[in-house]
Amino acid sequence: VTLTCEIESGDDWNYEWYKNNNLLRDAQRKKYEISNVDQTHAGDYTCKGTQSTGRIYTHTSAAVTLTVSAGKPRLRVDPQSSVYTGDTVTLSCETPYPSTDWIFFWKKDSQYIDHHHHHQSTFSITESHPGEAEFSCIGQRLNEQSEESDPVRITVRERPKATVNVQPAGHVFIRERVTLTCGIESGDDWNYEWYKNNNLLRDAQRKKYEISNVDQTHAGDYTCKGTQSTGRIYTHTSAAVTLTVSAVKVKPTITSNPEGAALTGNTVTLYCKLHQSAGWTFYWSKHTQSSENETITNVYTISSVSLSDGGQYWCRAGRGNPVYYTHYSDALWVNVTASGPRSGSTEVIVGVSVGLSLILLLIIILGLICCYMKSKGDSAAQPSDDTYYQIMTIVSYTEETMKEQHNQMMSLNPRLS
Protein backbone atom coordinates (compact mmCIF):
# COMPACT_ATOMS: atom_id res chain seq x y z
CA VAL A 1 0.00 0.00 0.00
CA THR A 2 1.36 3.49 -0.91
CA LEU A 3 0.06 6.61 0.86
CA THR A 4 0.99 9.98 -0.75
CA CYS A 5 0.80 13.38 0.99
CA GLU A 6 -0.14 16.13 -1.50
CA ILE A 7 0.47 19.83 -0.57
CA GLU A 8 -0.83 22.73 -2.70
CA SER A 9 2.33 24.79 -2.52
CA GLY A 10 5.35 23.56 -4.39
CA ASP A 11 7.73 24.54 -1.69
CA ASP A 12 10.13 22.03 -0.20
CA TRP A 13 8.27 20.45 2.68
CA ASN A 14 9.08 18.00 5.39
CA TYR A 15 6.34 15.39 5.96
CA GLU A 16 4.74 13.98 9.04
CA TRP A 17 2.47 10.91 8.97
CA TYR A 18 -0.07 9.92 11.63
CA LYS A 19 -2.02 6.75 12.21
CA ASN A 20 -5.02 7.14 14.46
CA ASN A 21 -3.54 10.52 15.45
CA ASN A 22 -0.27 8.90 16.53
CA LEU A 23 2.93 10.10 14.84
CA LEU A 24 4.65 7.48 12.70
CA ARG A 25 8.27 8.26 13.39
CA ASP A 26 9.57 6.08 10.54
CA ALA A 27 7.43 7.92 7.96
CA GLN A 28 9.03 11.25 6.95
CA ARG A 29 8.65 11.36 3.19
CA LYS A 30 5.97 12.41 0.78
CA LYS A 31 5.09 8.74 0.16
CA TYR A 32 4.51 6.22 2.92
CA GLU A 33 4.81 2.67 1.65
CA ILE A 34 3.70 -0.54 3.42
CA SER A 35 5.30 -3.39 1.52
CA ASN A 36 3.48 -6.33 3.15
CA VAL A 37 0.24 -5.10 4.61
CA ASP A 38 -1.59 -6.98 7.31
CA GLN A 39 -4.45 -6.21 9.59
CA THR A 40 -2.20 -4.35 12.03
CA HIS A 41 -1.88 -1.63 9.40
CA ALA A 42 -5.59 -0.90 9.36
CA GLY A 43 -6.57 2.54 10.71
CA ASP A 44 -7.02 6.27 9.92
CA TYR A 45 -4.03 7.95 8.22
CA THR A 46 -3.33 11.69 8.06
CA CYS A 47 -0.35 13.86 7.06
CA LYS A 48 0.92 17.45 7.09
CA GLY A 49 3.95 19.42 5.87
CA THR A 50 6.41 21.47 7.92
CA GLN A 51 9.27 23.89 7.29
CA SER A 52 11.88 25.73 9.41
CA THR A 53 11.84 23.29 12.27
CA GLY A 54 8.12 23.20 12.39
CA ARG A 55 7.43 26.87 12.63
CA ILE A 56 5.83 26.79 9.19
CA TYR A 57 3.30 24.04 8.58
CA THR A 58 0.27 23.11 6.55
CA HIS A 59 -3.18 22.09 7.63
CA THR A 60 -3.44 18.45 8.66
CA SER A 61 -5.05 16.42 5.92
CA ALA A 62 -8.40 14.76 6.25
CA ALA A 63 -8.13 11.20 7.45
CA VAL A 64 -8.01 8.32 5.01
CA THR A 65 -9.19 5.02 6.46
CA LEU A 66 -7.23 1.95 5.48
CA THR A 67 -9.23 -1.26 5.88
CA VAL A 68 -7.38 -4.56 5.67
CA SER A 69 -9.58 -7.56 4.99
CA ALA A 70 -8.73 -11.00 6.29
CA GLY A 71 -9.35 -12.35 2.77
CA LYS A 72 -10.94 -15.65 1.78
CA PRO A 73 -9.79 -18.66 3.77
CA ARG A 74 -8.86 -21.88 2.03
CA LEU A 75 -10.71 -25.05 2.91
CA ARG A 76 -8.90 -28.40 2.71
CA VAL A 77 -10.50 -31.83 3.04
CA ASP A 78 -8.89 -35.16 3.89
CA PRO A 79 -9.37 -37.60 2.29
CA GLN A 80 -9.87 -35.68 -0.93
CA SER A 81 -11.58 -38.47 -2.88
CA SER A 82 -15.09 -39.75 -2.31
CA VAL A 83 -15.66 -41.53 0.97
CA TYR A 84 -17.85 -44.35 2.27
CA THR A 85 -20.52 -44.27 4.93
CA GLY A 86 -18.95 -44.44 8.38
CA ASP A 87 -15.71 -42.73 7.24
CA THR A 88 -14.40 -39.69 9.10
CA VAL A 89 -13.66 -36.58 7.03
CA THR A 90 -11.25 -33.93 8.38
CA LEU A 91 -11.73 -30.31 7.23
CA SER A 92 -9.05 -27.60 7.69
CA CYS A 93 -9.73 -23.85 7.36
CA GLU A 94 -6.59 -21.83 6.54
CA THR A 95 -6.68 -18.00 6.66
CA PRO A 96 -4.23 -15.83 4.68
CA TYR A 97 -2.83 -14.48 7.95
CA PRO A 98 -2.46 -17.27 10.50
CA SER A 99 -2.98 -16.15 14.06
CA THR A 100 -3.99 -17.74 17.33
CA ASP A 101 -6.85 -15.33 17.87
CA TRP A 102 -8.97 -16.64 15.00
CA ILE A 103 -12.16 -18.56 15.62
CA PHE A 104 -13.99 -20.47 12.89
CA PHE A 105 -17.53 -21.25 11.91
CA TRP A 106 -18.46 -24.22 9.74
CA LYS A 107 -21.28 -24.69 7.29
CA LYS A 108 -22.77 -27.82 5.75
CA ASP A 109 -25.11 -27.30 2.79
CA SER A 110 -25.27 -23.55 3.67
CA GLN A 111 -26.36 -24.27 7.25
CA TYR A 112 -24.15 -23.61 10.28
CA ILE A 113 -23.02 -26.78 12.04
CA ASP A 114 -23.77 -26.88 15.74
CA HIS A 115 -20.73 -28.65 17.09
CA HIS A 116 -18.68 -28.12 20.24
CA HIS A 117 -15.45 -28.05 18.17
CA HIS A 118 -16.71 -25.71 15.50
CA HIS A 119 -14.43 -22.81 16.63
CA GLN A 120 -11.25 -24.71 15.84
CA SER A 121 -9.37 -24.51 12.54
CA THR A 122 -9.86 -28.25 11.94
CA PHE A 123 -13.15 -30.06 12.03
CA SER A 124 -13.89 -33.79 11.73
CA ILE A 125 -17.23 -35.25 10.81
CA THR A 126 -18.43 -38.84 10.27
CA GLU A 127 -20.85 -39.31 7.40
CA SER A 128 -23.43 -42.04 8.00
CA HIS A 129 -25.68 -41.56 4.96
CA PRO A 130 -24.83 -41.86 1.25
CA GLY A 131 -25.15 -38.77 -0.95
CA GLU A 132 -23.39 -35.44 -1.48
CA ALA A 133 -22.59 -32.69 1.04
CA GLU A 134 -21.08 -29.21 0.63
CA PHE A 135 -18.85 -27.68 3.30
CA SER A 136 -17.42 -24.15 3.82
CA CYS A 137 -15.80 -22.13 6.62
CA ILE A 138 -15.58 -18.54 7.90
CA GLY A 139 -12.87 -17.00 10.12
CA GLN A 140 -13.45 -14.30 12.70
CA ARG A 141 -11.44 -12.31 15.26
CA LEU A 142 -12.41 -9.29 17.33
CA ASN A 143 -14.82 -7.33 15.12
CA GLU A 144 -13.32 -8.64 11.93
CA GLN A 145 -14.74 -11.48 9.82
CA SER A 146 -13.26 -13.14 6.77
CA GLU A 147 -15.09 -13.98 3.63
CA GLU A 148 -16.66 -17.43 3.30
CA SER A 149 -14.36 -20.00 1.77
CA ASP A 150 -15.09 -21.62 -1.53
CA PRO A 151 -17.24 -24.69 -0.88
CA VAL A 152 -15.87 -28.22 -0.99
CA ARG A 153 -18.20 -30.98 -2.16
CA ILE A 154 -17.86 -34.47 -0.67
CA THR A 155 -19.45 -37.56 -2.22
CA VAL A 156 -20.44 -40.26 0.27
CA ARG A 157 -21.01 -43.76 -1.12
CA GLU A 158 -22.52 -46.79 0.55
CA ARG A 159 -19.74 -48.90 2.01
CA PRO A 160 -19.19 -52.00 -0.17
CA LYS A 161 -20.10 -55.41 1.17
CA ALA A 162 -17.86 -58.46 1.07
CA THR A 163 -19.12 -62.04 0.72
CA VAL A 164 -17.34 -65.39 1.11
CA ASN A 165 -17.95 -68.25 -1.31
CA VAL A 166 -16.60 -71.72 -0.54
CA GLN A 167 -15.88 -74.50 -3.03
CA PRO A 168 -16.66 -77.33 -3.25
CA ALA A 169 -18.92 -76.98 -0.17
CA GLY A 170 -19.03 -75.90 3.45
CA HIS A 171 -18.89 -79.55 4.55
CA VAL A 172 -15.77 -81.28 3.26
CA PHE A 173 -13.64 -84.32 4.03
CA ILE A 174 -9.98 -84.61 4.99
CA ARG A 175 -7.53 -84.36 2.07
CA GLU A 176 -10.00 -82.42 -0.09
CA ARG A 177 -8.97 -79.11 -1.73
CA VAL A 178 -10.98 -76.08 -0.48
CA THR A 179 -11.09 -72.64 -2.12
CA LEU A 180 -12.53 -69.60 -0.31
CA THR A 181 -13.24 -66.54 -2.50
CA CYS A 182 -13.82 -62.98 -1.20
CA GLY A 183 -16.26 -61.16 -3.48
CA ILE A 184 -16.63 -57.34 -3.20
CA GLU A 185 -19.44 -55.36 -4.88
CA SER A 186 -17.21 -52.53 -6.06
CA GLY A 187 -14.70 -53.19 -8.82
CA ASP A 188 -11.95 -51.16 -7.17
CA ASP A 189 -8.48 -52.58 -6.61
CA TRP A 190 -8.68 -54.02 -3.11
CA ASN A 191 -6.26 -55.56 -0.71
CA TYR A 192 -7.76 -58.54 1.10
CA GLU A 193 -7.80 -59.61 4.72
CA TRP A 194 -8.94 -63.06 5.82
CA TYR A 195 -10.02 -64.03 9.33
CA LYS A 196 -10.62 -67.42 10.93
CA ASN A 197 -12.68 -67.29 14.11
CA ASN A 198 -12.04 -63.48 14.11
CA ASN A 199 -8.24 -63.97 14.05
CA LEU A 200 -6.29 -62.43 11.16
CA LEU A 201 -4.70 -64.98 8.80
CA ARG A 202 -1.41 -63.28 7.99
CA ASP A 203 -0.58 -65.68 5.14
CA ALA A 204 -3.89 -64.94 3.34
CA GLN A 205 -3.77 -61.62 1.46
CA ARG A 206 -5.39 -62.41 -1.89
CA LYS A 207 -8.92 -62.64 -3.21
CA LYS A 208 -8.78 -66.45 -3.06
CA TYR A 209 -7.64 -68.40 -0.01
CA GLU A 210 -6.84 -72.00 -0.92
CA ILE A 211 -6.34 -74.97 1.40
CA SER A 212 -4.79 -77.72 -0.72
CA ASN A 213 -5.00 -80.61 1.73
CA VAL A 214 -7.66 -79.84 4.28
CA ASP A 215 -7.73 -81.44 7.71
CA GLN A 216 -9.75 -80.91 10.86
CA THR A 217 -7.52 -78.06 12.07
CA HIS A 218 -8.93 -75.96 9.21
CA ALA A 219 -12.51 -76.18 10.50
CA GLY A 220 -13.97 -72.87 11.71
CA ASP A 221 -15.74 -69.62 10.74
CA TYR A 222 -14.13 -67.64 7.91
CA THR A 223 -14.70 -63.95 7.08
CA CYS A 224 -12.99 -61.42 4.80
CA LYS A 225 -12.90 -57.71 3.98
CA GLY A 226 -11.18 -55.37 1.51
CA THR A 227 -8.91 -52.42 2.35
CA GLN A 228 -7.26 -49.53 0.51
CA SER A 229 -4.84 -46.73 1.40
CA THR A 230 -3.18 -48.49 4.35
CA GLY A 231 -6.53 -49.46 5.79
CA ARG A 232 -8.21 -46.04 5.82
CA ILE A 233 -10.70 -47.23 3.19
CA TYR A 234 -12.33 -50.56 3.86
CA THR A 235 -15.41 -52.64 3.11
CA HIS A 236 -17.90 -54.17 5.48
CA THR A 237 -16.66 -57.46 6.92
CA SER A 238 -18.41 -60.38 5.26
CA ALA A 239 -20.81 -62.72 6.99
CA ALA A 240 -19.07 -65.79 8.37
CA VAL A 241 -18.95 -69.04 6.38
CA THR A 242 -18.51 -72.16 8.49
CA LEU A 243 -16.14 -74.83 7.20
CA THR A 244 -16.84 -78.31 8.60
CA VAL A 245 -14.26 -81.07 8.07
CA SER A 246 -15.19 -84.76 8.49
CA ALA A 247 -12.54 -87.40 9.07
CA VAL A 248 -14.67 -90.38 7.94
CA LYS A 249 -14.87 -91.03 4.21
CA VAL A 250 -18.50 -91.14 3.13
CA LYS A 251 -20.16 -94.19 1.49
CA PRO A 252 -23.22 -93.73 -0.76
CA THR A 253 -26.23 -96.05 -1.02
CA ILE A 254 -27.49 -97.40 -4.37
CA THR A 255 -31.17 -98.22 -4.99
CA SER A 256 -33.30 -99.00 -8.03
CA ASN A 257 -36.79 -98.39 -9.35
CA PRO A 258 -38.45 -100.84 -9.79
CA GLU A 259 -36.98 -102.69 -6.84
CA GLY A 260 -37.83 -106.21 -8.03
CA ALA A 261 -37.15 -107.92 -11.34
CA ALA A 262 -37.56 -105.74 -14.44
CA LEU A 263 -39.11 -106.96 -17.68
CA THR A 264 -37.19 -106.47 -20.91
CA GLY A 265 -38.22 -103.30 -22.74
CA ASN A 266 -39.06 -101.39 -19.53
CA THR A 267 -37.04 -98.55 -17.90
CA VAL A 268 -34.86 -99.07 -14.84
CA THR A 269 -33.64 -96.06 -12.79
CA LEU A 270 -30.72 -96.27 -10.37
CA TYR A 271 -30.21 -93.76 -7.52
CA CYS A 272 -26.92 -93.01 -5.73
CA LYS A 273 -27.90 -91.46 -2.40
CA LEU A 274 -25.38 -89.22 -0.64
CA HIS A 275 -26.48 -87.01 2.25
CA GLN A 276 -23.29 -84.93 2.76
CA SER A 277 -23.18 -81.41 1.18
CA ALA A 278 -23.14 -80.78 -2.56
CA GLY A 279 -21.00 -80.35 -5.66
CA TRP A 280 -20.66 -84.05 -6.45
CA THR A 281 -20.32 -85.87 -9.77
CA PHE A 282 -21.53 -89.48 -9.77
CA TYR A 283 -19.80 -92.52 -11.27
CA TRP A 284 -21.54 -95.84 -12.12
CA SER A 285 -19.90 -99.26 -12.50
CA LYS A 286 -21.14 -102.67 -13.69
CA HIS A 287 -19.37 -105.97 -13.18
CA THR A 288 -19.16 -106.51 -16.97
CA GLN A 289 -17.77 -103.03 -17.75
CA SER A 290 -14.19 -101.86 -17.38
CA SER A 291 -14.98 -98.12 -17.37
CA GLU A 292 -17.37 -95.99 -15.31
CA ASN A 293 -20.33 -93.98 -16.59
CA GLU A 294 -20.50 -90.40 -15.31
CA THR A 295 -23.57 -88.29 -14.45
CA ILE A 296 -23.95 -84.79 -12.99
CA THR A 297 -26.98 -85.86 -10.93
CA ASN A 298 -27.34 -88.92 -8.71
CA VAL A 299 -29.71 -90.62 -11.19
CA TYR A 300 -28.71 -93.21 -13.81
CA THR A 301 -31.41 -94.36 -16.24
CA ILE A 302 -31.39 -97.54 -18.37
CA SER A 303 -34.05 -97.17 -21.06
CA SER A 304 -35.61 -100.28 -22.63
CA VAL A 305 -33.56 -102.78 -20.62
CA SER A 306 -32.41 -106.03 -22.18
CA LEU A 307 -31.24 -109.25 -20.61
CA SER A 308 -27.62 -108.09 -21.00
CA ASP A 309 -28.33 -105.11 -18.69
CA GLY A 310 -28.83 -107.41 -15.73
CA GLY A 311 -26.07 -107.84 -13.18
CA GLN A 312 -24.25 -106.08 -10.33
CA TYR A 313 -24.05 -102.27 -10.16
CA TRP A 314 -22.03 -99.94 -7.90
CA CYS A 315 -21.81 -96.15 -7.58
CA ARG A 316 -19.48 -93.59 -6.02
CA ALA A 317 -19.18 -89.79 -6.05
CA GLY A 318 -16.30 -87.38 -6.61
CA ARG A 319 -15.61 -83.62 -6.64
CA GLY A 320 -12.80 -81.09 -6.78
CA ASN A 321 -9.54 -80.92 -8.72
CA PRO A 322 -7.80 -83.27 -8.18
CA VAL A 323 -10.93 -85.37 -7.70
CA TYR A 324 -11.74 -86.56 -4.21
CA TYR A 325 -13.72 -89.84 -4.37
CA THR A 326 -16.10 -91.38 -1.85
CA HIS A 327 -16.17 -95.08 -1.07
CA TYR A 328 -18.00 -97.36 -3.50
CA SER A 329 -21.53 -98.29 -2.54
CA ASP A 330 -22.50 -101.87 -1.81
CA ALA A 331 -23.39 -103.89 -4.92
CA LEU A 332 -26.96 -103.84 -6.24
CA TRP A 333 -28.34 -106.75 -8.29
CA VAL A 334 -30.55 -105.75 -11.22
CA ASN A 335 -32.60 -108.74 -12.43
CA VAL A 336 -34.05 -108.60 -15.95
CA THR A 337 -36.72 -111.13 -17.04
CA ALA A 338 -37.90 -111.74 -20.59
CA SER A 339 -41.46 -110.51 -21.06
CA GLY A 340 -44.21 -112.82 -22.70
CA PRO A 341 -45.80 -112.18 -26.14
CA ARG A 342 -48.51 -109.64 -26.41
CA SER A 343 -52.16 -110.68 -25.86
CA GLY A 344 -53.17 -110.22 -29.50
CA SER A 345 -50.35 -112.47 -30.66
CA THR A 346 -51.29 -115.05 -28.03
CA GLU A 347 -54.84 -115.22 -29.29
CA VAL A 348 -53.73 -115.72 -32.90
CA ILE A 349 -51.09 -118.38 -32.07
CA VAL A 350 -53.40 -120.38 -29.79
CA GLY A 351 -56.32 -120.12 -32.23
CA VAL A 352 -54.25 -121.36 -35.15
CA SER A 353 -52.76 -124.24 -33.16
CA VAL A 354 -56.20 -125.40 -31.92
CA GLY A 355 -57.69 -125.19 -35.41
CA LEU A 356 -54.92 -127.23 -36.97
CA SER A 357 -55.21 -129.86 -34.24
CA LEU A 358 -58.96 -130.24 -34.80
CA ILE A 359 -58.61 -130.56 -38.55
CA LEU A 360 -55.93 -133.24 -38.21
CA LEU A 361 -58.01 -135.21 -35.71
CA LEU A 362 -61.14 -135.04 -37.85
CA ILE A 363 -59.23 -136.40 -40.81
CA ILE A 364 -57.97 -139.32 -38.73
CA ILE A 365 -61.46 -140.03 -37.34
CA LEU A 366 -63.09 -139.95 -40.80
CA GLY A 367 -60.43 -142.32 -42.15
CA LEU A 368 -60.98 -144.78 -39.35
CA ILE A 369 -64.77 -144.66 -39.73
CA CYS A 370 -64.43 -145.35 -43.42
CA CYS A 371 -62.24 -148.36 -42.71
CA TYR A 372 -64.73 -149.60 -40.13
CA MET A 373 -67.75 -149.29 -42.48
CA LYS A 374 -65.85 -151.03 -45.26
CA SER A 375 -64.91 -153.92 -43.01
CA LYS A 376 -68.54 -154.14 -41.73
CA GLY A 377 -69.91 -154.35 -45.27
CA ASP A 378 -67.59 -157.19 -46.17
CA SER A 379 -69.55 -160.42 -45.60
CA ALA A 380 -66.50 -162.52 -45.39
CA ALA A 381 -65.06 -160.50 -42.55
CA GLN A 382 -66.60 -159.02 -39.38
CA PRO A 383 -65.40 -155.82 -37.90
CA SER A 384 -63.12 -156.45 -34.99
CA ASP A 385 -63.62 -154.98 -31.55
CA ASP A 386 -60.06 -153.64 -31.75
CA THR A 387 -61.02 -151.42 -34.65
CA TYR A 388 -64.03 -150.02 -32.83
CA TYR A 389 -61.94 -149.47 -29.69
CA GLN A 390 -59.33 -147.56 -31.67
CA ILE A 391 -62.00 -145.27 -33.08
CA MET A 392 -63.51 -144.59 -29.64
CA THR A 393 -60.08 -143.99 -28.16
CA ILE A 394 -59.28 -141.39 -30.84
CA VAL A 395 -62.63 -139.66 -30.28
CA SER A 396 -62.05 -139.57 -26.53
CA TYR A 397 -58.49 -138.24 -27.07
CA THR A 398 -59.84 -135.56 -29.36
CA GLU A 399 -62.24 -134.35 -26.68
CA GLU A 400 -59.47 -134.22 -24.07
CA THR A 401 -57.19 -132.40 -26.46
CA MET A 402 -59.81 -129.77 -27.18
CA LYS A 403 -60.38 -129.23 -23.46
CA GLU A 404 -56.62 -128.86 -22.86
CA GLN A 405 -56.26 -126.34 -25.69
CA HIS A 406 -59.20 -124.41 -24.25
CA ASN A 407 -57.60 -124.26 -20.79
CA GLN A 408 -54.30 -123.05 -22.24
CA MET A 409 -56.06 -120.25 -24.04
CA MET A 410 -57.79 -119.19 -20.79
CA SER A 411 -54.51 -119.13 -18.82
CA LEU A 412 -52.73 -117.01 -21.43
CA ASN A 413 -55.57 -114.57 -21.98
CA PRO A 414 -58.43 -114.54 -19.48
CA ARG A 415 -60.40 -112.21 -21.79
CA LEU A 416 -61.16 -115.21 -24.07
CA SER A 417 -63.47 -116.61 -21.40
Coordinates of C-alpha atoms in Angstrom, one line a residue, residues 251-254 313-315 328-332:
K251 CA -20.2 -94.2 1.5
P252 CA -23.2 -93.7 -0.8
T253 CA -26.2 -96.0 -1.0
I254 CA -27.5 -97.4 -4.4
Y313 CA -24.0 -102.3 -10.2
W314 CA -22.0 -99.9 -7.9
C315 CA -21.8 -96.2 -7.6
Y328 CA -18.0 -97.4 -3.5
S329 CA -21.5 -98.3 -2.5
D330 CA -22.5 -101.9 -1.8
A331 CA -23.4 -103.9 -4.9
L332 CA -27.0 -103.8 -6.2

